[in-house]
Each structure stands twice: as structure tokens, then as C-alpha cells.
Amino acid sequence: MVVAAGRGTRLGGGTPKQFRPIAGVPMLLRALRPFVSHPDVAHTVVVLPPDDAEAPPDWLRPLVGGTLSTAPGGAERGDSVAAGLARLPAACATVLVHDAARPFVDRDTIDQVIARARAGLGAVAAVPLGDTLKRADEDRSIRGTVSRTGLWRAQTPQGFPRALLEAAYAAARRDGYRGTDDAELVERCGGRVEVVPDRSWNLKVTTADDLLLAELLAARTP
């Protein structure tokens, strides 16, 4: 599934960021293409703001039907993922979750995430941290340097056996717990999750600077 139900307020502007164009192509469409064209992806659910799920944008409407469907998102990202899970056909035993704000996912990354999820594991596309990390107080005074050994920046897609992800969400609902990503919920209920080395250009567009980088990447990416 591709989660696209947020409003992207940090980016500014009146249009939800997932609908903003990057080199003339809507961000969501760029994020969708690698999945809808993948031979091992049987069905794709796009989780949208409720009004857009009912009446998709003109550029998305021709794709809806058959192997692509929409679902209305919820107040939080976890609510949106749960809504997408509920809309997936029962035959889908492996689930990938991808953020619409990551428009440059690589086919090889998708392949590796699928392979691990099919083997019964959770899998997270991730990049090892390369920067020096500093811990600072509220006044921005540095209080120490954090070792980056073993630290990875989690990205998407994240993939799981469907039963494992559904159990993780059921446990989170029962406990009133909200994680920062799907893998955290799976980790919390004892599931094994591995990192899949990803490309740094699979960036998440959050700010105006990110959008500028995305435009530059689009100029160099087919």
C-alpha cells in the first residue's frame, strides 16, 4: 500500500504535498509507479484523505480499478495503514507499506523487502547514518557526541507477513500505543525485523528544501 492521507503542512502551500508536482509529475504518481508496475505486486491500495478517496484527482482516476484501489485515511498515520490493510484482498499474504512522500524508491529495494517479508520477517528499507550525531539541550548547548555505530535511518517501503502486521496493529490498538513507523509496532510484539540497505536518494519530501532536492533528482532520474 502507498500511504498518502496526510496534508503535509510543513511544506506549506494549499495543495497536499503528495499531489504537488515534481518536474511536472505528481509526487504520489511517482511513488506509485514502481509498485503498480512491479510483477510481484498483485494489488496496490492508495490511502488518501477521505474526500480524495471518494473522488480521486483526475490524474489518478484512470488508474483506479482492477489492481489498484483507494481507501480513506484516518487522523493518524497508523489509522491510515490500518484502513489500507482492511482494503487489501484476502489473498495478499505479504504487505509492503510505502510513504507517498518518497517518490524515488528503487526497484532493487522493493525486491529485497519483498524477499524478506516472504521469508517471514519484517523488513525496513534503511540507510546507515554517516553524519556525526550531537546531543544538545533545549538551549542548543552540545552535551555529547552520540556513537553512530549500528544506527540506521529508517525509510520505506517496509514489508511484513500480513498476519504479523495485523497482529501488531491489533496489539497497538488494544494498548492505545502509537509508534513512529510500522516496524516499531512489529518489534514491540516480538516480531523480527531486518534492515534492507537502501539508496540515499529515496528521500522523504517534508520541507521546501526537500522539494528542491526532489526537483533536482527528477532531472537526473528517468
PDB file of C-alpha atoms in Angstrom:
ATOM      1  CA  MET A   1       0.000   0.000   0.000  1.00  0.00           C
ATOM      2  CA  VAL A   2       1.002   3.625  -0.508  1.00  0.00           C
ATOM      3  CA  VAL A   3       0.021   5.948   2.324  1.00  0.00           C
ATOM      4  CA  ALA A   4      -0.957   9.393   1.051  1.00  0.00           C
ATOM      5  CA  ALA A   5      -3.530  10.642   3.558  1.00  0.00           C
ATOM      6  CA  GLY A   6      -1.564  13.479   5.177  1.00  0.00           C
ATOM      7  CA  ARG A   7      -1.728  17.166   4.436  1.00  0.00           C
ATOM      8  CA  GLY A   8       1.992  17.983   4.504  1.00  0.00           C
ATOM      9  CA  THR A   9       1.625  21.227   6.440  1.00  0.00           C
ATOM     10  CA  ARG A  10       5.390  21.608   6.957  1.00  0.00           C
ATOM     11  CA  LEU A  11       5.855  22.010   3.216  1.00  0.00           C
ATOM     12  CA  GLY A  12       3.384  24.891   3.032  1.00  0.00           C
ATOM     13  CA  GLY A  13       1.057  25.787   0.194  1.00  0.00           C
ATOM     14  CA  GLY A  14      -2.611  24.935  -0.187  1.00  0.00           C
ATOM     15  CA  THR A  15      -2.193  21.668  -2.121  1.00  0.00           C
ATOM     16  CA  PRO A  16      -1.498  18.461  -0.141  1.00  0.00           C
ATOM     17  CA  LYS A  17       2.172  17.694  -0.696  1.00  0.00           C
ATOM     18  CA  GLN A  18       1.522  14.237  -2.147  1.00  0.00           C
ATOM     19  CA  PHE A  19      -0.322  15.917  -5.014  1.00  0.00           C
ATOM     20  CA  ARG A  20       2.373  18.520  -5.645  1.00  0.00           C
ATOM     21  CA  PRO A  21       4.203  18.099  -8.968  1.00  0.00           C
ATOM     22  CA  ILE A  22       7.866  17.161  -9.183  1.00  0.00           C
ATOM     23  CA  ALA A  23       9.158  18.027 -12.632  1.00  0.00           C
ATOM     24  CA  GLY A  24       5.557  18.037 -13.821  1.00  0.00           C
ATOM     25  CA  VAL A  25       4.563  14.655 -12.320  1.00  0.00           C
ATOM     26  CA  PRO A  26       2.500  14.463  -9.096  1.00  0.00           C
ATOM     27  CA  MET A  27       4.584  13.197  -6.185  1.00  0.00           C
ATOM     28  CA  LEU A  28       2.104  10.417  -5.411  1.00  0.00           C
ATOM     29  CA  LEU A  29       2.160   9.185  -9.004  1.00  0.00           C
ATOM     30  CA  ARG A  30       5.963   8.958  -8.893  1.00  0.00           C
ATOM     31  CA  ALA A  31       5.736   6.964  -5.647  1.00  0.00           C
ATOM     32  CA  LEU A  32       3.066   4.648  -7.085  1.00  0.00           C
ATOM     33  CA  ARG A  33       4.649   3.731 -10.402  1.00  0.00           C
ATOM     34  CA  PRO A  34       7.366   1.367  -9.096  1.00  0.00           C
ATOM     35  CA  PHE A  35       4.709  -0.682  -7.268  1.00  0.00           C
ATOM     36  CA  VAL A  36       1.914  -0.837  -9.841  1.00  0.00           C
ATOM     37  CA  SER A  37       4.469  -1.869 -12.483  1.00  0.00           C
ATOM     38  CA  HIS A  38       6.187  -4.480 -10.287  1.00  0.00           C
ATOM     39  CA  PRO A  39       5.485  -8.075 -11.367  1.00  0.00           C
ATOM     40  CA  ASP A  40       5.308  -9.327  -7.771  1.00  0.00           C
ATOM     41  CA  VAL A  41       2.847  -6.687  -6.550  1.00  0.00           C
ATOM     42  CA  ALA A  42      -0.620  -8.177  -7.022  1.00  0.00           C
ATOM     43  CA  HIS A  43      -2.627  -5.261  -5.649  1.00  0.00           C
ATOM     44  CA  THR A  44      -1.960  -1.692  -4.566  1.00  0.00           C
ATOM     45  CA  VAL A  45      -4.092   0.304  -2.140  1.00  0.00           C
ATOM     46  CA  VAL A  46      -3.637   4.073  -2.096  1.00  0.00           C
ATOM     47  CA  VAL A  47      -4.728   5.580   1.218  1.00  0.00           C
ATOM     48  CA  LEU A  48      -5.968   9.122   0.595  1.00  0.00           C
ATOM     49  CA  PRO A  49      -7.719  11.903   2.507  1.00  0.00           C
ATOM     50  CA  PRO A  50     -11.388  10.792   2.707  1.00  0.00           C
ATOM     51  CA  ASP A  51     -12.687  13.296   0.147  1.00  0.00           C
ATOM     52  CA  ASP A  52      -9.958  12.323  -2.341  1.00  0.00           C
ATOM     53  CA  ALA A  53     -10.538   8.608  -1.767  1.00  0.00           C
ATOM     54  CA  GLU A  54     -14.153   9.151  -2.805  1.00  0.00           C
ATOM     55  CA  ALA A  55     -13.272  11.367  -5.763  1.00  0.00           C
ATOM     56  CA  PRO A  56      -9.609  10.853  -6.758  1.00  0.00           C
ATOM     57  CA  PRO A  57      -7.714  13.551  -8.678  1.00  0.00           C
ATOM     58  CA  ASP A  58      -8.135  13.449 -12.447  1.00  0.00           C
ATOM     59  CA  TRP A  59      -4.597  12.118 -12.993  1.00  0.00           C
ATOM     60  CA  LEU A  60      -5.197   9.227 -10.577  1.00  0.00           C
ATOM     61  CA  ARG A  61      -8.775   8.282 -11.501  1.00  0.00           C
ATOM     62  CA  PRO A  62      -7.899   6.304 -14.683  1.00  0.00           C
ATOM     63  CA  LEU A  63      -5.629   4.007 -12.641  1.00  0.00           C
ATOM     64  CA  VAL A  64      -8.257   3.100 -10.040  1.00  0.00           C
ATOM     65  CA  GLY A  65      -9.884  -0.282 -10.562  1.00  0.00           C
ATOM     66  CA  GLY A  66      -8.561  -3.772 -11.079  1.00  0.00           C
ATOM     67  CA  THR A  67      -5.244  -3.997  -9.234  1.00  0.00           C
ATOM     68  CA  LEU A  68      -5.382  -0.502  -7.712  1.00  0.00           C
ATOM     69  CA  SER A  69      -7.937   0.712  -5.196  1.00  0.00           C
ATOM     70  CA  THR A  70      -8.306   3.598  -2.766  1.00  0.00           C
ATOM     71  CA  ALA A  71      -9.061   3.750   0.946  1.00  0.00           C
ATOM     72  CA  PRO A  72      -9.929   6.742   3.157  1.00  0.00           C
ATOM     73  CA  GLY A  73      -7.215   7.631   5.639  1.00  0.00           C
ATOM     74  CA  GLY A  74      -7.590   8.369   9.333  1.00  0.00           C
ATOM     75  CA  ALA A  75      -6.468  11.021  11.781  1.00  0.00           C
ATOM     76  CA  GLU A  76      -3.035   9.434  12.313  1.00  0.00           C
ATOM     77  CA  ARG A  77      -0.715   7.522  10.006  1.00  0.00           C
ATOM     78  CA  GLY A  78      -1.387   4.298  11.886  1.00  0.00           C
ATOM     79  CA  ASP A  79      -5.122   4.727  11.304  1.00  0.00           C
ATOM     80  CA  SER A  80      -4.429   5.113   7.601  1.00  0.00           C
ATOM     81  CA  VAL A  81      -2.286   1.974   7.425  1.00  0.00           C
ATOM     82  CA  ALA A  82      -4.998   0.019   9.251  1.00  0.00           C
ATOM     83  CA  ALA A  83      -7.560   1.285   6.719  1.00  0.00           C
ATOM     84  CA  GLY A  84      -5.328   0.195   3.851  1.00  0.00           C
ATOM     85  CA  LEU A  85      -4.853  -3.251   5.385  1.00  0.00           C
ATOM     86  CA  ALA A  86      -8.610  -3.679   5.628  1.00  0.00           C
ATOM     87  CA  ARG A  87      -8.983  -2.859   1.918  1.00  0.00           C
ATOM     88  CA  LEU A  88      -6.361  -5.341   0.670  1.00  0.00           C
ATOM     89  CA  PRO A  89      -7.709  -8.547  -0.917  1.00  0.00           C
ATOM     90  CA  ALA A  90      -7.643 -11.544   1.403  1.00  0.00           C
ATOM     91  CA  ALA A  91      -5.203 -13.338  -0.911  1.00  0.00           C
ATOM     92  CA  CYS A  92      -2.459 -10.776  -0.217  1.00  0.00           C
ATOM     93  CA  ALA A  93      -0.295 -12.569   2.368  1.00  0.00           C
ATOM     94  CA  THR A  94       2.651 -10.158   2.151  1.00  0.00           C
ATOM     95  CA  VAL A  95       2.239  -6.418   2.670  1.00  0.00           C
ATOM     96  CA  LEU A  96       4.501  -3.517   1.782  1.00  0.00           C
ATOM     97  CA  VAL A  97       3.849  -0.061   3.211  1.00  0.00           C
ATOM     98  CA  HIS A  98       5.335   2.950   1.420  1.00  0.00           C
ATOM     99  CA  ASP A  99       5.075   6.689   2.007  1.00  0.00           C
ATOM    100  CA  ALA A 100       3.774   8.775  -0.887  1.00  0.00           C
ATOM    101  CA  ALA A 101       6.299  11.419   0.154  1.00  0.00           C
ATOM    102  CA  ARG A 102       9.129   9.137  -1.065  1.00  0.00           C
ATOM    103  CA  PRO A 103       8.877   9.454  -4.863  1.00  0.00           C
ATOM    104  CA  PHE A 104      12.201   7.824  -5.834  1.00  0.00           C
ATOM    105  CA  VAL A 105      12.117   4.287  -4.461  1.00  0.00           C
ATOM    106  CA  ASP A 106      14.403   1.845  -6.266  1.00  0.00           C
ATOM    107  CA  ARG A 107      13.190  -1.448  -7.807  1.00  0.00           C
ATOM    108  CA  ASP A 108      16.032  -3.389  -6.168  1.00  0.00           C
ATOM    109  CA  THR A 109      14.984  -2.106  -2.741  1.00  0.00           C
ATOM    110  CA  ILE A 110      11.410  -3.259  -3.342  1.00  0.00           C
ATOM    111  CA  ASP A 111      12.694  -6.686  -4.430  1.00  0.00           C
ATOM    112  CA  GLN A 112      14.755  -7.118  -1.268  1.00  0.00           C
ATOM    113  CA  VAL A 113      11.950  -6.012   1.049  1.00  0.00           C
ATOM    114  CA  ILE A 114       9.533  -8.433  -0.637  1.00  0.00           C
ATOM    115  CA  ALA A 115      12.028 -11.297  -0.327  1.00  0.00           C
ATOM    116  CA  ARG A 116      12.496 -10.826   3.409  1.00  0.00           C
ATOM    117  CA  ALA A 117       8.784 -10.409   4.087  1.00  0.00           C
ATOM    118  CA  ARG A 118       8.039 -13.592   2.138  1.00  0.00           C
ATOM    119  CA  ALA A 119      10.600 -15.358   4.332  1.00  0.00           C
ATOM    120  CA  GLY A 120       8.505 -14.460   7.386  1.00  0.00           C
ATOM    121  CA  LEU A 121      10.447 -11.418   8.584  1.00  0.00           C
ATOM    122  CA  GLY A 122       9.786  -7.725   8.823  1.00  0.00           C
ATOM    123  CA  ALA A 123      11.964  -5.612   6.547  1.00  0.00           C
ATOM    124  CA  VAL A 124      12.767  -1.905   6.591  1.00  0.00           C
ATOM    125  CA  ALA A 125      14.474  -0.003   3.804  1.00  0.00           C
ATOM    126  CA  ALA A 126      17.150   1.990   5.615  1.00  0.00           C
ATOM    127  CA  VAL A 127      20.358   3.976   5.196  1.00  0.00           C
ATOM    128  CA  PRO A 128      23.264   3.767   7.678  1.00  0.00           C
ATOM    129  CA  LEU A 129      23.913   7.077   9.386  1.00  0.00           C
ATOM    130  CA  GLY A 130      27.003   8.839   8.093  1.00  0.00           C
ATOM    131  CA  ASP A 131      26.836  12.146   9.938  1.00  0.00           C
ATOM    132  CA  THR A 132      28.298  12.868  13.363  1.00  0.00           C
ATOM    133  CA  LEU A 133      25.469  12.988  15.908  1.00  0.00           C
ATOM    134  CA  LYS A 134      25.355  15.560  18.692  1.00  0.00           C
ATOM    135  CA  ARG A 135      23.075  15.595  21.717  1.00  0.00           C
ATOM    136  CA  ALA A 136      22.062  19.119  22.727  1.00  0.00           C
ATOM    137  CA  ASP A 137      19.989  20.769  25.454  1.00  0.00           C
ATOM    138  CA  GLU A 138      16.981  22.981  24.788  1.00  0.00           C
ATOM    139  CA  ASP A 139      19.321  25.985  24.615  1.00  0.00           C
ATOM    140  CA  ARG A 140      21.246  24.164  21.837  1.00  0.00           C
ATOM    141  CA  SER A 141      24.314  23.643  24.002  1.00  0.00           C
ATOM    142  CA  ILE A 142      26.042  20.410  22.972  1.00  0.00           C
ATOM    143  CA  ARG A 143      26.196  17.854  25.779  1.00  0.00           C
ATOM    144  CA  GLY A 144      27.807  14.969  23.967  1.00  0.00           C
ATOM    145  CA  THR A 145      28.546  13.085  20.782  1.00  0.00           C
ATOM    146  CA  VAL A 146      26.435  10.012  20.050  1.00  0.00           C
ATOM    147  CA  SER A 147      28.077   6.957  18.508  1.00  0.00           C
ATOM    148  CA  ARG A 148      26.523   6.201  15.131  1.00  0.00           C
ATOM    149  CA  THR A 149      27.673   2.590  15.191  1.00  0.00           C
ATOM    150  CA  GLY A 150      24.741   0.368  14.347  1.00  0.00           C
ATOM    151  CA  LEU A 151      22.382   3.288  13.685  1.00  0.00           C
ATOM    152  CA  TRP A 152      20.247   3.365  10.537  1.00  0.00           C
ATOM    153  CA  ARG A 153      17.765   5.920   9.198  1.00  0.00           C
ATOM    154  CA  ALA A 154      14.504   4.062   8.573  1.00  0.00           C
ATOM    155  CA  GLN A 155      12.787   4.682   5.237  1.00  0.00           C
ATOM    156  CA  THR A 156      10.066   2.937   3.264  1.00  0.00           C
ATOM    157  CA  PRO A 157       8.961   0.576   1.882  1.00  0.00           C
ATOM    158  CA  GLN A 158       8.606  -1.597   4.936  1.00  0.00           C
ATOM    159  CA  GLY A 159       7.395  -5.135   4.358  1.00  0.00           C
ATOM    160  CA  PHE A 160       5.831  -7.802   6.565  1.00  0.00           C
ATOM    161  CA  PRO A 161       3.867 -11.021   6.506  1.00  0.00           C
ATOM    162  CA  ARG A 162       0.308  -9.736   6.601  1.00  0.00           C
ATOM    163  CA  ALA A 163      -0.633 -11.761   9.690  1.00  0.00           C
ATOM    164  CA  LEU A 164       2.322 -10.301  11.601  1.00  0.00           C
ATOM    165  CA  LEU A 165       1.471  -6.711  10.693  1.00  0.00           C
ATOM    166  CA  GLU A 166      -2.223  -7.162  11.500  1.00  0.00           C
ATOM    167  CA  ALA A 167      -1.320  -8.701  14.883  1.00  0.00           C
ATOM    168  CA  ALA A 168       1.000  -5.772  15.612  1.00  0.00           C
ATOM    169  CA  TYR A 169      -1.729  -3.256  14.832  1.00  0.00           C
ATOM    170  CA  ALA A 170      -4.258  -5.175  16.919  1.00  0.00           C
ATOM    171  CA  ALA A 171      -1.862  -5.105  19.889  1.00  0.00           C
ATOM    172  CA  ALA A 172      -1.212  -1.391  19.412  1.00  0.00           C
ATOM    173  CA  ARG A 173      -4.959  -0.633  19.326  1.00  0.00           C
ATOM    174  CA  ARG A 174      -5.528  -2.723  22.432  1.00  0.00           C
ATOM    175  CA  ASP A 175      -2.790  -0.884  24.332  1.00  0.00           C
ATOM    176  CA  GLY A 176      -3.504   2.583  22.939  1.00  0.00           C
ATOM    177  CA  TYR A 177       0.040   2.704  21.549  1.00  0.00           C
ATOM    178  CA  ARG A 178       1.158   4.710  18.520  1.00  0.00           C
ATOM    179  CA  GLY A 179       4.571   4.050  17.053  1.00  0.00           C
ATOM    180  CA  THR A 180       6.590   6.183  14.685  1.00  0.00           C
ATOM    181  CA  ASP A 181       6.551   3.558  11.946  1.00  0.00           C
ATOM    182  CA  ASP A 182       5.097   0.123  11.206  1.00  0.00           C
ATOM    183  CA  ALA A 183       8.303  -1.702  12.106  1.00  0.00           C
ATOM    184  CA  GLU A 184       8.182  -0.327  15.649  1.00  0.00           C
ATOM    185  CA  LEU A 185       4.767  -1.922  16.189  1.00  0.00           C
ATOM    186  CA  VAL A 186       6.041  -5.255  14.873  1.00  0.00           C
ATOM    187  CA  GLU A 187       9.182  -5.040  17.037  1.00  0.00           C
ATOM    188  CA  ARG A 188       7.005  -4.262  20.034  1.00  0.00           C
ATOM    189  CA  CYS A 189       5.062  -7.508  19.705  1.00  0.00           C
ATOM    190  CA  GLY A 190       8.181  -9.636  19.292  1.00  0.00           C
ATOM    191  CA  GLY A 191       8.491  -9.789  15.511  1.00  0.00           C
ATOM    192  CA  ARG A 192      11.921  -9.956  13.937  1.00  0.00           C
ATOM    193  CA  VAL A 193      12.697  -7.027  11.651  1.00  0.00           C
ATOM    194  CA  GLU A 194      15.762  -6.589   9.456  1.00  0.00           C
ATOM    195  CA  VAL A 195      17.147  -3.568   7.642  1.00  0.00           C
ATOM    196  CA  VAL A 196      17.477  -3.578   3.872  1.00  0.00           C
ATOM    197  CA  PRO A 197      20.264  -1.233   2.701  1.00  0.00           C
ATOM    198  CA  ASP A 198      18.600   1.498   0.656  1.00  0.00           C
ATOM    199  CA  ARG A 199      19.659   4.414  -1.534  1.00  0.00           C
ATOM    200  CA  SER A 200      20.005   7.868  -0.016  1.00  0.00           C
ATOM    201  CA  TRP A 201      18.018   9.339  -2.905  1.00  0.00           C
ATOM    202  CA  ASN A 202      14.892   7.587  -1.596  1.00  0.00           C
ATOM    203  CA  LEU A 203      14.346  10.776   0.367  1.00  0.00           C
ATOM    204  CA  LYS A 204      11.177  11.861   2.124  1.00  0.00           C
ATOM    205  CA  VAL A 205       9.833  15.195   0.910  1.00  0.00           C
ATOM    206  CA  THR A 206       8.885  17.126   4.040  1.00  0.00           C
ATOM    207  CA  THR A 207      10.191  20.682   3.642  1.00  0.00           C
ATOM    208  CA  ALA A 208      10.657  23.166   0.817  1.00  0.00           C
ATOM    209  CA  ASP A 209      14.354  22.226   0.719  1.00  0.00           C
ATOM    210  CA  ASP A 210      13.394  18.573   0.228  1.00  0.00           C
ATOM    211  CA  LEU A 211      11.126  19.554  -2.654  1.00  0.00           C
ATOM    212  CA  LEU A 212      14.002  21.417  -4.275  1.00  0.00           C
ATOM    213  CA  LEU A 213      16.221  18.333  -3.951  1.00  0.00           C
ATOM    214  CA  ALA A 214      13.432  16.221  -5.429  1.00  0.00           C
ATOM    215  CA  GLU A 215      13.244  18.507  -8.458  1.00  0.00           C
ATOM    216  CA  LEU A 216      16.995  18.145  -8.957  1.00  0.00           C
ATOM    217  CA  LEU A 217      16.770  14.354  -8.626  1.00  0.00           C
ATOM    218  CA  ALA A 218      13.878  14.183 -11.081  1.00  0.00           C
ATOM    219  CA  ALA A 219      16.001  15.995 -13.646  1.00  0.00           C
ATOM    220  CA  ARG A 220      18.587  13.191 -13.406  1.00  0.00           C
ATOM    221  CA  THR A 221      16.224  10.222 -12.966  1.00  0.00           C
ATOM    222  CA  PRO A 222      14.290   8.560 -15.809  1.00  0.00           C
TER     223      PRO A 222
END
